[in-house]
Structures are given as structure tokens and as C-alpha cells.
XYZ file of C-alpha atoms in Angstrom:
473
model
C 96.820 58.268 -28.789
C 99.837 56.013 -27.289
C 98.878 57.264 -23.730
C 95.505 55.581 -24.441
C 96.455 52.303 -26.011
C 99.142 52.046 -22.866
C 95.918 52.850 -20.562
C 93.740 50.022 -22.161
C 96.571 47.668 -22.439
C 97.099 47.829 -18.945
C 93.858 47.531 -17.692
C 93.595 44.578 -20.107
C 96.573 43.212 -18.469
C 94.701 43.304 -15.511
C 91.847 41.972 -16.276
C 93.663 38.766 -17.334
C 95.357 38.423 -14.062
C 92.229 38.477 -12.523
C 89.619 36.599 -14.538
C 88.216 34.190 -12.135
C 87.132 37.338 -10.081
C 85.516 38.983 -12.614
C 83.817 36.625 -15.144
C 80.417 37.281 -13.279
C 80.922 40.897 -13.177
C 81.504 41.390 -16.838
C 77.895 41.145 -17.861
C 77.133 43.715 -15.000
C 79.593 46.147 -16.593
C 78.404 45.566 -20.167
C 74.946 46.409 -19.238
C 75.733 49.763 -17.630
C 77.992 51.455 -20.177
C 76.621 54.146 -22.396
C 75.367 54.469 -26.015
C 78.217 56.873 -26.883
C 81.129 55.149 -27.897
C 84.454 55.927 -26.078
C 82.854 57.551 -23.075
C 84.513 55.802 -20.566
C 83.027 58.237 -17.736
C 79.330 57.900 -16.003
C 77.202 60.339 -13.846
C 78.056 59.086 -10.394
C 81.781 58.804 -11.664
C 81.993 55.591 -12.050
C 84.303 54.214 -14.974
C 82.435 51.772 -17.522
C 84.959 50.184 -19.319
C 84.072 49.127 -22.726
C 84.485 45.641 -24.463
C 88.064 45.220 -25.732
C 86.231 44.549 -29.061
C 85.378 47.949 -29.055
C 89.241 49.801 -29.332
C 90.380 49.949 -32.801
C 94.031 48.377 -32.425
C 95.572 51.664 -32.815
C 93.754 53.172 -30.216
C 94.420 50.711 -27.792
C 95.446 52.160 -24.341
C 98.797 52.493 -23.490
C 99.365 49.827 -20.080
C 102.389 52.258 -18.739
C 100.175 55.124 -18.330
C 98.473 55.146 -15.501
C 99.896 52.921 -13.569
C 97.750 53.665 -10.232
C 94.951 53.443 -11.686
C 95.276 49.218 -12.694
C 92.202 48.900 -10.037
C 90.136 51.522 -10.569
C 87.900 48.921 -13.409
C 87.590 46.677 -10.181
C 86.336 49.699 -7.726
C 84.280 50.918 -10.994
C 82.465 47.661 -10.941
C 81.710 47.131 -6.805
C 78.547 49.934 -6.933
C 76.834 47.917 -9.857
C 77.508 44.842 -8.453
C 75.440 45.732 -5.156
C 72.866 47.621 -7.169
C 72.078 44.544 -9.063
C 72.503 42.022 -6.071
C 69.782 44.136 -4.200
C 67.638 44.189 -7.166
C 67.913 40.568 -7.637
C 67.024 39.888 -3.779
C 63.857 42.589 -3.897
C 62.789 40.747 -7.043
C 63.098 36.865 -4.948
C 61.217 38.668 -2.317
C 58.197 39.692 -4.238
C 57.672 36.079 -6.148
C 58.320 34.042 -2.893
C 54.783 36.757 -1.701
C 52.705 34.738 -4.848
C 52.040 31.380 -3.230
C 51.107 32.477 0.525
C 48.745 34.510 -1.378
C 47.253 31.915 -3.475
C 47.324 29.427 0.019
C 45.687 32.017 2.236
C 43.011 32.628 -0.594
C 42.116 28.787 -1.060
C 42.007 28.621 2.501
C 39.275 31.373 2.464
C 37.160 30.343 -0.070
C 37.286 26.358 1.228
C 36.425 27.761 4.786
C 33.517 30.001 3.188
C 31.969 26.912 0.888
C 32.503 24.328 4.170
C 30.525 26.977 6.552
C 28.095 27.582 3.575
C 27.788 23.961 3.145
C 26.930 23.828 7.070
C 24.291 26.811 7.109
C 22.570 25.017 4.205
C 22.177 22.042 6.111
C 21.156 23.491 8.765
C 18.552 25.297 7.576
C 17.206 22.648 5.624
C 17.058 20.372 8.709
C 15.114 23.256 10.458
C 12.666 23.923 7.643
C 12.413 19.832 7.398
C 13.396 20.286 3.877
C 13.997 17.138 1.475
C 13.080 14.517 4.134
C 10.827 11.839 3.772
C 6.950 11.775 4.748
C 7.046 8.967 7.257
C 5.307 9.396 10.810
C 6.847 8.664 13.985
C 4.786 8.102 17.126
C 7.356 10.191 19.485
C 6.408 8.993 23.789
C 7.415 11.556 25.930
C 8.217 10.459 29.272
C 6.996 12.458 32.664
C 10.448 14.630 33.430
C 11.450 14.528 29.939
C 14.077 17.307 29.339
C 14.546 19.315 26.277
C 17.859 17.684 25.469
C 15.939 13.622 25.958
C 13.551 15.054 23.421
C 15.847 15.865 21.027
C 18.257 12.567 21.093
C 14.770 10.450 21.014
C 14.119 12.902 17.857
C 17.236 12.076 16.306
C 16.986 8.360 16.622
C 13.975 8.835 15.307
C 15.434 9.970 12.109
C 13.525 12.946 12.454
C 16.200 15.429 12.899
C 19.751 15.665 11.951
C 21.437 17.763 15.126
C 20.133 17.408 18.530
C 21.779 20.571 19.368
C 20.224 22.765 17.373
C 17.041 21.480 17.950
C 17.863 22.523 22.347
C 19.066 25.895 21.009
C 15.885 26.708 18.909
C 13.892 25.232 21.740
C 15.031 27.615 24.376
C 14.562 30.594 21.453
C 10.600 29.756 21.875
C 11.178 29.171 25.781
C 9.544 25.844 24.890
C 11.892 23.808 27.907
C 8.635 23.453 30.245
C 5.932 22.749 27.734
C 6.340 19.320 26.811
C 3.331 17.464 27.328
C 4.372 13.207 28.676
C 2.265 10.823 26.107
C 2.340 9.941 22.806
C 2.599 12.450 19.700
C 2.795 12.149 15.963
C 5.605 13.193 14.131
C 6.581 14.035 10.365
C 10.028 13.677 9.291
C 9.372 16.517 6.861
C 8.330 19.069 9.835
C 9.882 22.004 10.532
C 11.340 22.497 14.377
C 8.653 25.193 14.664
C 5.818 22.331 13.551
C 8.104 19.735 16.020
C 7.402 21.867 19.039
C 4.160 22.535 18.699
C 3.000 19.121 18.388
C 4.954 18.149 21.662
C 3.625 20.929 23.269
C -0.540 20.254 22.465
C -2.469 16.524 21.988
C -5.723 16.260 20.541
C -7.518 16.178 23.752
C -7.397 19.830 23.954
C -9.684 19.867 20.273
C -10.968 16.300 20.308
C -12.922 13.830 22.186
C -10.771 11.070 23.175
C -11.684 7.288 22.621
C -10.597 4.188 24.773
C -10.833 1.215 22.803
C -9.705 -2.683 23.792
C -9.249 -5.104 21.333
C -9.456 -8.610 23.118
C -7.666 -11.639 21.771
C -9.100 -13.448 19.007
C -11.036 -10.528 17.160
C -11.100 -10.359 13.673
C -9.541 -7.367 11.779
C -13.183 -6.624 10.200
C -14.351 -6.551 13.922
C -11.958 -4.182 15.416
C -12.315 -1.400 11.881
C -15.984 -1.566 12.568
C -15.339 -1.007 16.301
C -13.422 1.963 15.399
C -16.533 3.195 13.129
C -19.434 2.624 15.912
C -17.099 5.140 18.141
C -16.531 7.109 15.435
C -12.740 6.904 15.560
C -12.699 6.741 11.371
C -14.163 4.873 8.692
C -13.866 0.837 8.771
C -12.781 0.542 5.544
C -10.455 3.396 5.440
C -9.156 1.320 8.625
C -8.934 -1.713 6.488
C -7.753 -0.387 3.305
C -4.849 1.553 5.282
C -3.924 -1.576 7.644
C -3.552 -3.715 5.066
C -1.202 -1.449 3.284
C 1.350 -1.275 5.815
C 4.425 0.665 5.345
C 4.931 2.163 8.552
C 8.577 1.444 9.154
C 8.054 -1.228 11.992
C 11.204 -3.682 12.127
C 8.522 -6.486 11.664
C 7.251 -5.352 8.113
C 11.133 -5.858 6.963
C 11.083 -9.543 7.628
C 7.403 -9.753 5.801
C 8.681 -8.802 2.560
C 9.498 -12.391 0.936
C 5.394 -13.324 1.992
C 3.408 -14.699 -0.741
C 0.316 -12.575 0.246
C -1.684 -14.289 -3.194
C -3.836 -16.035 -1.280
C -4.956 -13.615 1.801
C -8.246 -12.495 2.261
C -6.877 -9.508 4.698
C -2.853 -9.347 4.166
C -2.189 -8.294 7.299
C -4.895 -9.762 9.364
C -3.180 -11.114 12.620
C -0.753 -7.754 13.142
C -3.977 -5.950 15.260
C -2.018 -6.443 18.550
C -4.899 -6.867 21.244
C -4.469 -3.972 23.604
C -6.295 -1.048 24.989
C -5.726 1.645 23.080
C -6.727 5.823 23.355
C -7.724 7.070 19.858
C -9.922 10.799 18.991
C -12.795 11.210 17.181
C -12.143 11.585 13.477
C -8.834 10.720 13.604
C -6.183 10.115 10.649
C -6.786 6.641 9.526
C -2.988 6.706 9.153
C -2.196 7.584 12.713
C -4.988 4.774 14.405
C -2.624 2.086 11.898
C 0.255 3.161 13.152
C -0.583 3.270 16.672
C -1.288 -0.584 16.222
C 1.223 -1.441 14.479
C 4.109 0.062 16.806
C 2.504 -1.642 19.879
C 2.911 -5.352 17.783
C 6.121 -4.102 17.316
C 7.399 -3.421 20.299
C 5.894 -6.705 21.633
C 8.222 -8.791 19.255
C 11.440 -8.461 21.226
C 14.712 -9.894 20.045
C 14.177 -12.954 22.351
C 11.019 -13.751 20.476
C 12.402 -13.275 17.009
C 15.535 -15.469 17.976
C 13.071 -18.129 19.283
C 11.008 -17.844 16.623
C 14.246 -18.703 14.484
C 15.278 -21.403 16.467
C 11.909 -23.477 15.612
C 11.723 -23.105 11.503
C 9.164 -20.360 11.297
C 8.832 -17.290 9.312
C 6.760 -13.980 11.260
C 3.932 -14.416 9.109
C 3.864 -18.400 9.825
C 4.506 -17.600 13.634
C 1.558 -15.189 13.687
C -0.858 -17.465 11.894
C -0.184 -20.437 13.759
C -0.918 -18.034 17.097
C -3.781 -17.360 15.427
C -5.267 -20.956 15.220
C -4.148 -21.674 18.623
C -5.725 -18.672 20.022
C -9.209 -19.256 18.479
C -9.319 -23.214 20.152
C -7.905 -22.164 23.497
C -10.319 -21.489 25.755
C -8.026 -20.091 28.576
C -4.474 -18.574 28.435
C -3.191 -21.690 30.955
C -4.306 -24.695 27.894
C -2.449 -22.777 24.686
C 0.799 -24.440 25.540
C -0.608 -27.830 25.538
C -3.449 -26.773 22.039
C 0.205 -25.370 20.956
C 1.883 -29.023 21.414
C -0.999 -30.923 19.986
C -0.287 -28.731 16.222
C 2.978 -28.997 16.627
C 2.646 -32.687 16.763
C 0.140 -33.454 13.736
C 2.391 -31.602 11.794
C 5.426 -33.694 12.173
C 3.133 -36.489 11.731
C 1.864 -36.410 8.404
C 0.996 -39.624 7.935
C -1.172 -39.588 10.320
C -3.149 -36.757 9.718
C -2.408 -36.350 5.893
C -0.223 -33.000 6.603
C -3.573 -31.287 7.779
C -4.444 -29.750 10.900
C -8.092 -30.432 11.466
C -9.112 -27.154 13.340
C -12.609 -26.074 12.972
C -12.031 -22.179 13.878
C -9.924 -22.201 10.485
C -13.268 -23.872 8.677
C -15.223 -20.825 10.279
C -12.955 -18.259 8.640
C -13.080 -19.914 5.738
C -16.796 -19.531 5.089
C -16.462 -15.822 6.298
C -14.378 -15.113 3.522
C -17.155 -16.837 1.207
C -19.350 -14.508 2.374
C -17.621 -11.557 2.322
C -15.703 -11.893 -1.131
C -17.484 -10.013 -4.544
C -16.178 -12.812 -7.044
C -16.043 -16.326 -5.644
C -12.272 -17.951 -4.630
C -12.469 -21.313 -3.881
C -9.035 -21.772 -4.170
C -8.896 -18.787 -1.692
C -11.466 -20.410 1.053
C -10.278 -24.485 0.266
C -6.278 -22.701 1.025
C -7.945 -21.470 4.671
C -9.795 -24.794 5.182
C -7.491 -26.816 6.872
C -9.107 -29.953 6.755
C -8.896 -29.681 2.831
C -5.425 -28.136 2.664
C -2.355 -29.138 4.221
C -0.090 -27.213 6.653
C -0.946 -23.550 8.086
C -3.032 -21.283 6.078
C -1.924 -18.434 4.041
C -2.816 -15.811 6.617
C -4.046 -15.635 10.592
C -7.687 -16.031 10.436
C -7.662 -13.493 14.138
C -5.199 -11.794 16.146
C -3.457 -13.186 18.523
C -2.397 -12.270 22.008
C 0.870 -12.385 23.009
C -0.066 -15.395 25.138
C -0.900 -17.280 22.055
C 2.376 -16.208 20.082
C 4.539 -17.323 23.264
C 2.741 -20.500 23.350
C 3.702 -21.440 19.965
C 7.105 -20.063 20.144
C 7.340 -22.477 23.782
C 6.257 -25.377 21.634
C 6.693 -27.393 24.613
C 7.078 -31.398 24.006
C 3.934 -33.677 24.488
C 2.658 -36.790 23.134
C -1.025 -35.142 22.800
C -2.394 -35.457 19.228
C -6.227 -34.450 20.066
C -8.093 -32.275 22.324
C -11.869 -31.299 22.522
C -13.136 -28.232 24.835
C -16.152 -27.736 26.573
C -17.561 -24.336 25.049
C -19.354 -23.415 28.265
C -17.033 -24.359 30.809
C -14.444 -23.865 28.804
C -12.606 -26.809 29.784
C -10.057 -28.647 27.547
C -9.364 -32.672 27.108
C -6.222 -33.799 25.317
C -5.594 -37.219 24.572
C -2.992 -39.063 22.621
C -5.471 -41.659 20.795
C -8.094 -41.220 18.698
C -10.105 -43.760 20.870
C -9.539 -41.592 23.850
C -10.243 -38.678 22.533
C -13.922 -40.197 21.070
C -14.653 -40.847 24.467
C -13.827 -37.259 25.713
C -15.834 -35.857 22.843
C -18.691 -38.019 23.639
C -18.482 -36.777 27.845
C -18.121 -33.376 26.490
C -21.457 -33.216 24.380
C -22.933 -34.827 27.275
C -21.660 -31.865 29.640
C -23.010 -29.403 27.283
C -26.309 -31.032 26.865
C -26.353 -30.829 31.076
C -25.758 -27.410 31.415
C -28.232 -26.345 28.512
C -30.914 -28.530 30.773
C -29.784 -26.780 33.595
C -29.826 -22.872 31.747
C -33.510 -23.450 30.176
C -34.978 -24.565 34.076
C -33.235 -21.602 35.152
C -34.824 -19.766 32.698
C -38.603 -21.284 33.022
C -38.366 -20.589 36.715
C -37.508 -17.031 36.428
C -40.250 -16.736 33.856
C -42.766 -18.577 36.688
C -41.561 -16.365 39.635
C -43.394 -13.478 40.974
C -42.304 -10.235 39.540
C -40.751 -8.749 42.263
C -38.931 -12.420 43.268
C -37.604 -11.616 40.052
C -36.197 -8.657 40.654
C -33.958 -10.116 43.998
C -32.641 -12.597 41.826
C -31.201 -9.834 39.182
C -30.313 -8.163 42.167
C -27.807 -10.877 43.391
């Protein structure tokens, strides 16, 4: 028993000399020694030194015996010192695997959703799925390539990648088909729809119709042109017209209009034109054909003019309107133009009104077209009861006309009076001069109708076949 409390003591001993070494270790060593108690030996022959707690005192080794052995505790703890540290390091090795893991897998799944996301879209811009129902009229150009069709498309708003569109083309070997002219386009159509209405017209079904609308016609005139040729109904025309929204630039700046007193709101906006329509065509399509030639004819410069002199579109157009119903030739609007322009900032003069018999005219066409009487309606188109412009164009003007107003060159003219034969127009700055012009006027008109019914008796008086060399000439 003393050999064994000298043992202890000694390795005790030496364990105090060299505690700063081993004050890590000590857990290392408690952890690996066995249930029994006093078994100081292990399997691999290590030594696992018990706690000193664990000696009763009189079993305490003896620190004589033994001598040799004072660091074989210190080589007994180096193998579960390195068993542990390699543990430890396998253990940092498999948590530090977690978070490259987790990253790689968010990365996956974010890269999947995105290139779902993308396919979607796609697919719903090929299918023309969740766009509007607006119609485009699409011109293609002679020697328009695949890839021009599909940028004018996408400017168009009609489809979202131009790329695609060249890809899905070349699928249906559609590069050469294109027909040049002008085709109606959905935004809701599918590619497939897209191509094949830029690859056909309506010619190839339907008899086309060429149709010119000449300054100064009424909107009731042209819709029942378009019904004589059979183009559509006129008051599918009208009803259709009138409602607009076609997505012209020039309908945006007629939203603040106070349309209460038009007879037809958007009498005015008929740009005069020839124009190639189909039998039975979509009422929709013949409107929108019209209304993207007016608005291609109001060009930035016109708009910025227009501006520049106080007027509103709808006051621009209506003004053209009168001036285009008293000019009798393109070369006199300026100066018909000048002589408005000039009663109006002369209301004393003229009361605020501008006298012009074509807007009395319209005025008792609306009486006679209306199902419940308006006076306030007709007296508002009447300008020599109301002041000012009326509330609407009572024709549509040529661009000649809406230049002419938009010129508003300066004169001091406050009259004119034309010649409705010759078509010759006086302007004068007096009233007294312009009396005497009316009065040489009426006596130039009263001439020529002299002159038209001899003409007439004589051909009535002349031999039949003398008759016939005179048609002839």
C-alpha cells in the first residue's frame, strides 16, 4: 500500500510542476478513464490516471516508487489529446459544409423561379395573353425585313421582344412573305395570328374600294359615301367615329373639350384624303384608318404653332373649318384666315361675332336633322347670334385650311365677299368698301347667269346634230 501512495504522490508532484501544460488536458483524461475504480490501465495501454479526489489518503501512491515513470501521465495523455483534436477538426469540417449548401440551393431555386418567370412571359407574349384590345394599323414598307417588322411591332406596343418574334418567324419560314401596305393589328394576337395578317390583305377575299374625301365635306356626307359603295353602314360609321378611342396622340389633347353642345363630336377629324377601304369592312378599321391619317398630318411643328397662337386642337380644327367652307381656292384662305382673326380681336366692332354664313348653313342642318329640337344647340353654331367660334367644325378641313389659320398672317382686312361662280374673293378693310364689292359681285353673278341661260336657249335652238359637236368639244 506505501508503494502506491509513493506512486500517486509522485505523479501528483508532477503534475504540480507542470500545471500550465496540462490544465487543458485534464478534462481529456477525465473523460477517458474507466467505470471501475482503481484501474489505472486501458486497452491500448495507455495509463488513465484518476482524479486525486479519488485515492483514499491512505492509499495514496508512494512518489519514491517509480521514479522513471514521473512522465509516463504526460505520454499517457498525448494519444487522447490527438484523438480528440482530430475529432474536433472533422466535426468544424462538416458544419462549415451547412451554409455552401444552403447558398448553392437558394441559388438554384432563384435561378429556376427567374427562368420560370421568363418562360411565362414569354409565352404569354406569344399567345398575346393579358394585353389590351386596341388595333394598330401596322405599314409595311417594300424591302421590309423580318427584324424592321418586329421593332415597328414593338413600338407598336404590340409585342414585348422583337427577338422572339424573328425566331418564331423563321420557325414558319415566314422571312419572304410579308406583303408592303397597310395591315390591322390586335395587341391581344398571338405571333401565329401576327404573321398571318402580314402575310394576306383583304384583296385576296374582298373587293377593294377607293374613296376621296374632298375638303369641306360634312361627316354625314362622307358615312353615306361609305354606304352607297358599300364599305359599311353610315351610321355604324357615325356612331363609331364619334366615339373615338383609337389611341391617336390627338385624342389625348381633346380630353378637357366640352363636347355639350356638338351635333357630331368629332366632326372636323375626317382628314380629306383618298383612301382604299373593302367591301363590308369593320366599321372600326374604316375609323381608324381616318383617324391615323389626321394624325399623322398634325406634326409637332403644327401643334407647337398651334400653341404659340392661344388655340386648343378642337378650336384650331373648327376655325379651319369656317375658313375652309368661305374659301373658294387654297391661294385666298390665308387672307379669309386674317380677316377672322381680325373681327375677333375686335369685338367692338363686330360684337365678338364672326358673321360667316357657311356656319348659319350648318346650323339649320342640325335643325333638320335633330329628333328633339335644340335651339340652344343651333343659336351656339349660328355665329351671327353667338359670339366667338362654335362648339364644333361644321366640315372638315384640309390641311390647307388648318395651315392657314395656324399662319394667321397680319392684315388690316375685316370683310371679304366671293364670287360663287368664279370663285373670286374681295377683301376690304371698310364696311363702305366692302358694300361696294358686294354690290359688283351680285352684278357679276347676275352676268354670268345671263350669259349660262343664252347658252342654254341656243343649244336648245340648234340642230340636233350641231348639238352633238358642241358636247363633243
Amino acid at each position: 500500500m506505501s508503494n502506491n501512495d509513493d506512486l500517486i504522490n509522485s505523479i501528483l508532484k508532477e503534475l504540480d510542476n507542470n500545471s500550465d501544460g496540462s490544465e487543458e488536458a485534464a478534462p481529456d483524461v477525465q473523460e477517458s478513464a474507466p467505470a471501475e475504480e482503481n484501474d489505472i490501465s486501458q486497452d491500448d495501454g495507455s495509463i488513465a490516471i484518476p482524479e486525486p479526489d479519488e485515492f483514499p489518503e491512505d492509499e495514496a501512491p508512494d512518489q519514491e516508487q517509480y521514479p522513471d515513470e514521473a512522465s509516463a501521465p504526460e505520454r499517457a495523455m498525448q494519444p487522447q489529446r490527438r484523438t480528440q483534436s482530430r475529432r474536433h477538426k472533422k466535426k468544424k469540417k462538416r458544419r462549415s459544409r451547412v451554409p455552401g449548401v444552403l447558398i448553392l440551393t437558394t441559388f438554384i431555386v432563384a435561378v429556376s423561379i427567374v427562368l420560370s418567370l421568363i418562360i411565362i412571359a414569354f409565352g404569354k407574349d406569344m399567345l398575346g395573353i393579358g394585353k389590351g384590345d386596341s388595333t394598330h394599323l401596322i405599314v409595311v414598307k417594300d424591302g421590309a425585313t423580318t427584324e424592321d417588322i418586329a421593332y415597328m411591332l414593338k413600338d407598336e406596343g404590340i409585342i414585348r421582344s422583337p427577338k422572339a418574334f424573328i425566331y418564331f418567324s423563321k420557325l414558319r419560314k415566314s422571312d419572304t412573305a410579308y406583303i408592303p401596305g397597310e395591315h390591322f393589328i390586335k395587341e391581344n394576337m398571338a405571333y401565329e395570328t401576327i404573321i398571318q395578317k402580314l402575310t394576306s390583305t383583304e384583296s385576296e377575299t374582298k373587293e377593294s374600294v377607293e374613296l376621296t374625301f374632298r375638303e369641306g365635306l360634312r361627316l354625314d356626307d362622307i358615312a353615306q359615301m361609305l354606304e352607297e359603295n358599300k364599305v359599311c353602314k353610315a351610321k355604324d360609321f357615325i356612331f363609331n367615329f364619334n366615339s373615338g378611342g383609337y389611341d391617336c396622340d390627338f385624342e389625348q389633347k381633346l380630353k378637357n373639350t366640352d363636347n355639350s353642345l356638338k351635333f357630331r363630336r368629332m366632326e372636323g377629324y375626317a382628314f380629306p384624303d383618298t383612301y382604299i377601304f373593302y367591301e363590308d369592312m369593320d366599321p372600326v378599321e374604316v375609323c381608324q384608318k381616318i383617324y391615323f391619317n389626321f394624325n399623322k398630318k398634325m406634326t409637332p411643328e403644327r401643334y407647337k404653332k398651334m400653341e404659340q397662337r392661344g388655340l386648343t386642337l378642337d378650336q384650331l380644327v373648327t376655325f379651319a373649318s369656317i375658313v375652309q367652307a368661305e374659301a373658294g381656292k387654297p391661294e385666298t384662305m390665308n387672307l379669309v384666315a386674317s380677316v377672322f382673326w381680325n373681327r375677333m380681336k375686335d369685338p367692338e366692332e363686330f360684337a365678338g361675332k364672326l358673321q360667316s354664313d357657311p356656319t348659319s348653313n350648318y346650323a339649320k342642318f342640325i335643325k333638320q336633322n335633330l329628333e328633339v329640337k335644340n335651339t340652344t344647340m343651333t343659336d351656339a353654331y349660328d355665329t351671327y347670334i353667338a359670339q366667338g367660334l362654335p362648339p364644333g367644325a361644321i366640315c372638315n378641313p384640309g390641311i390647307d385650311a388648318i395651315d392657314a389659320v395656324l399662319d394667321a398672317i397680319e392684315t388690316e382686312n375685316k370683310y371679304f365677299v366671293a364670287n360663287i361662280y368664279t370663285g373670286e374673293t374681295y377683301f376690304s378693310k371698310t364696311l363702305d368698301e366692302h358694300n361696294a364689292y358686294v354690290a359688283q359681285v351680285k352684278q357679276e353673278e347676275a352676268e354670268y347667269l345671263a350669259t349660262m341661260e343664252t347658252t342654254e336657249e341656243a343649244n336648245e335652238a340648234a340642230p340636233e346634230d350641231a348639238q352633238e359637236d358642241n358636247n363633243a368639244q
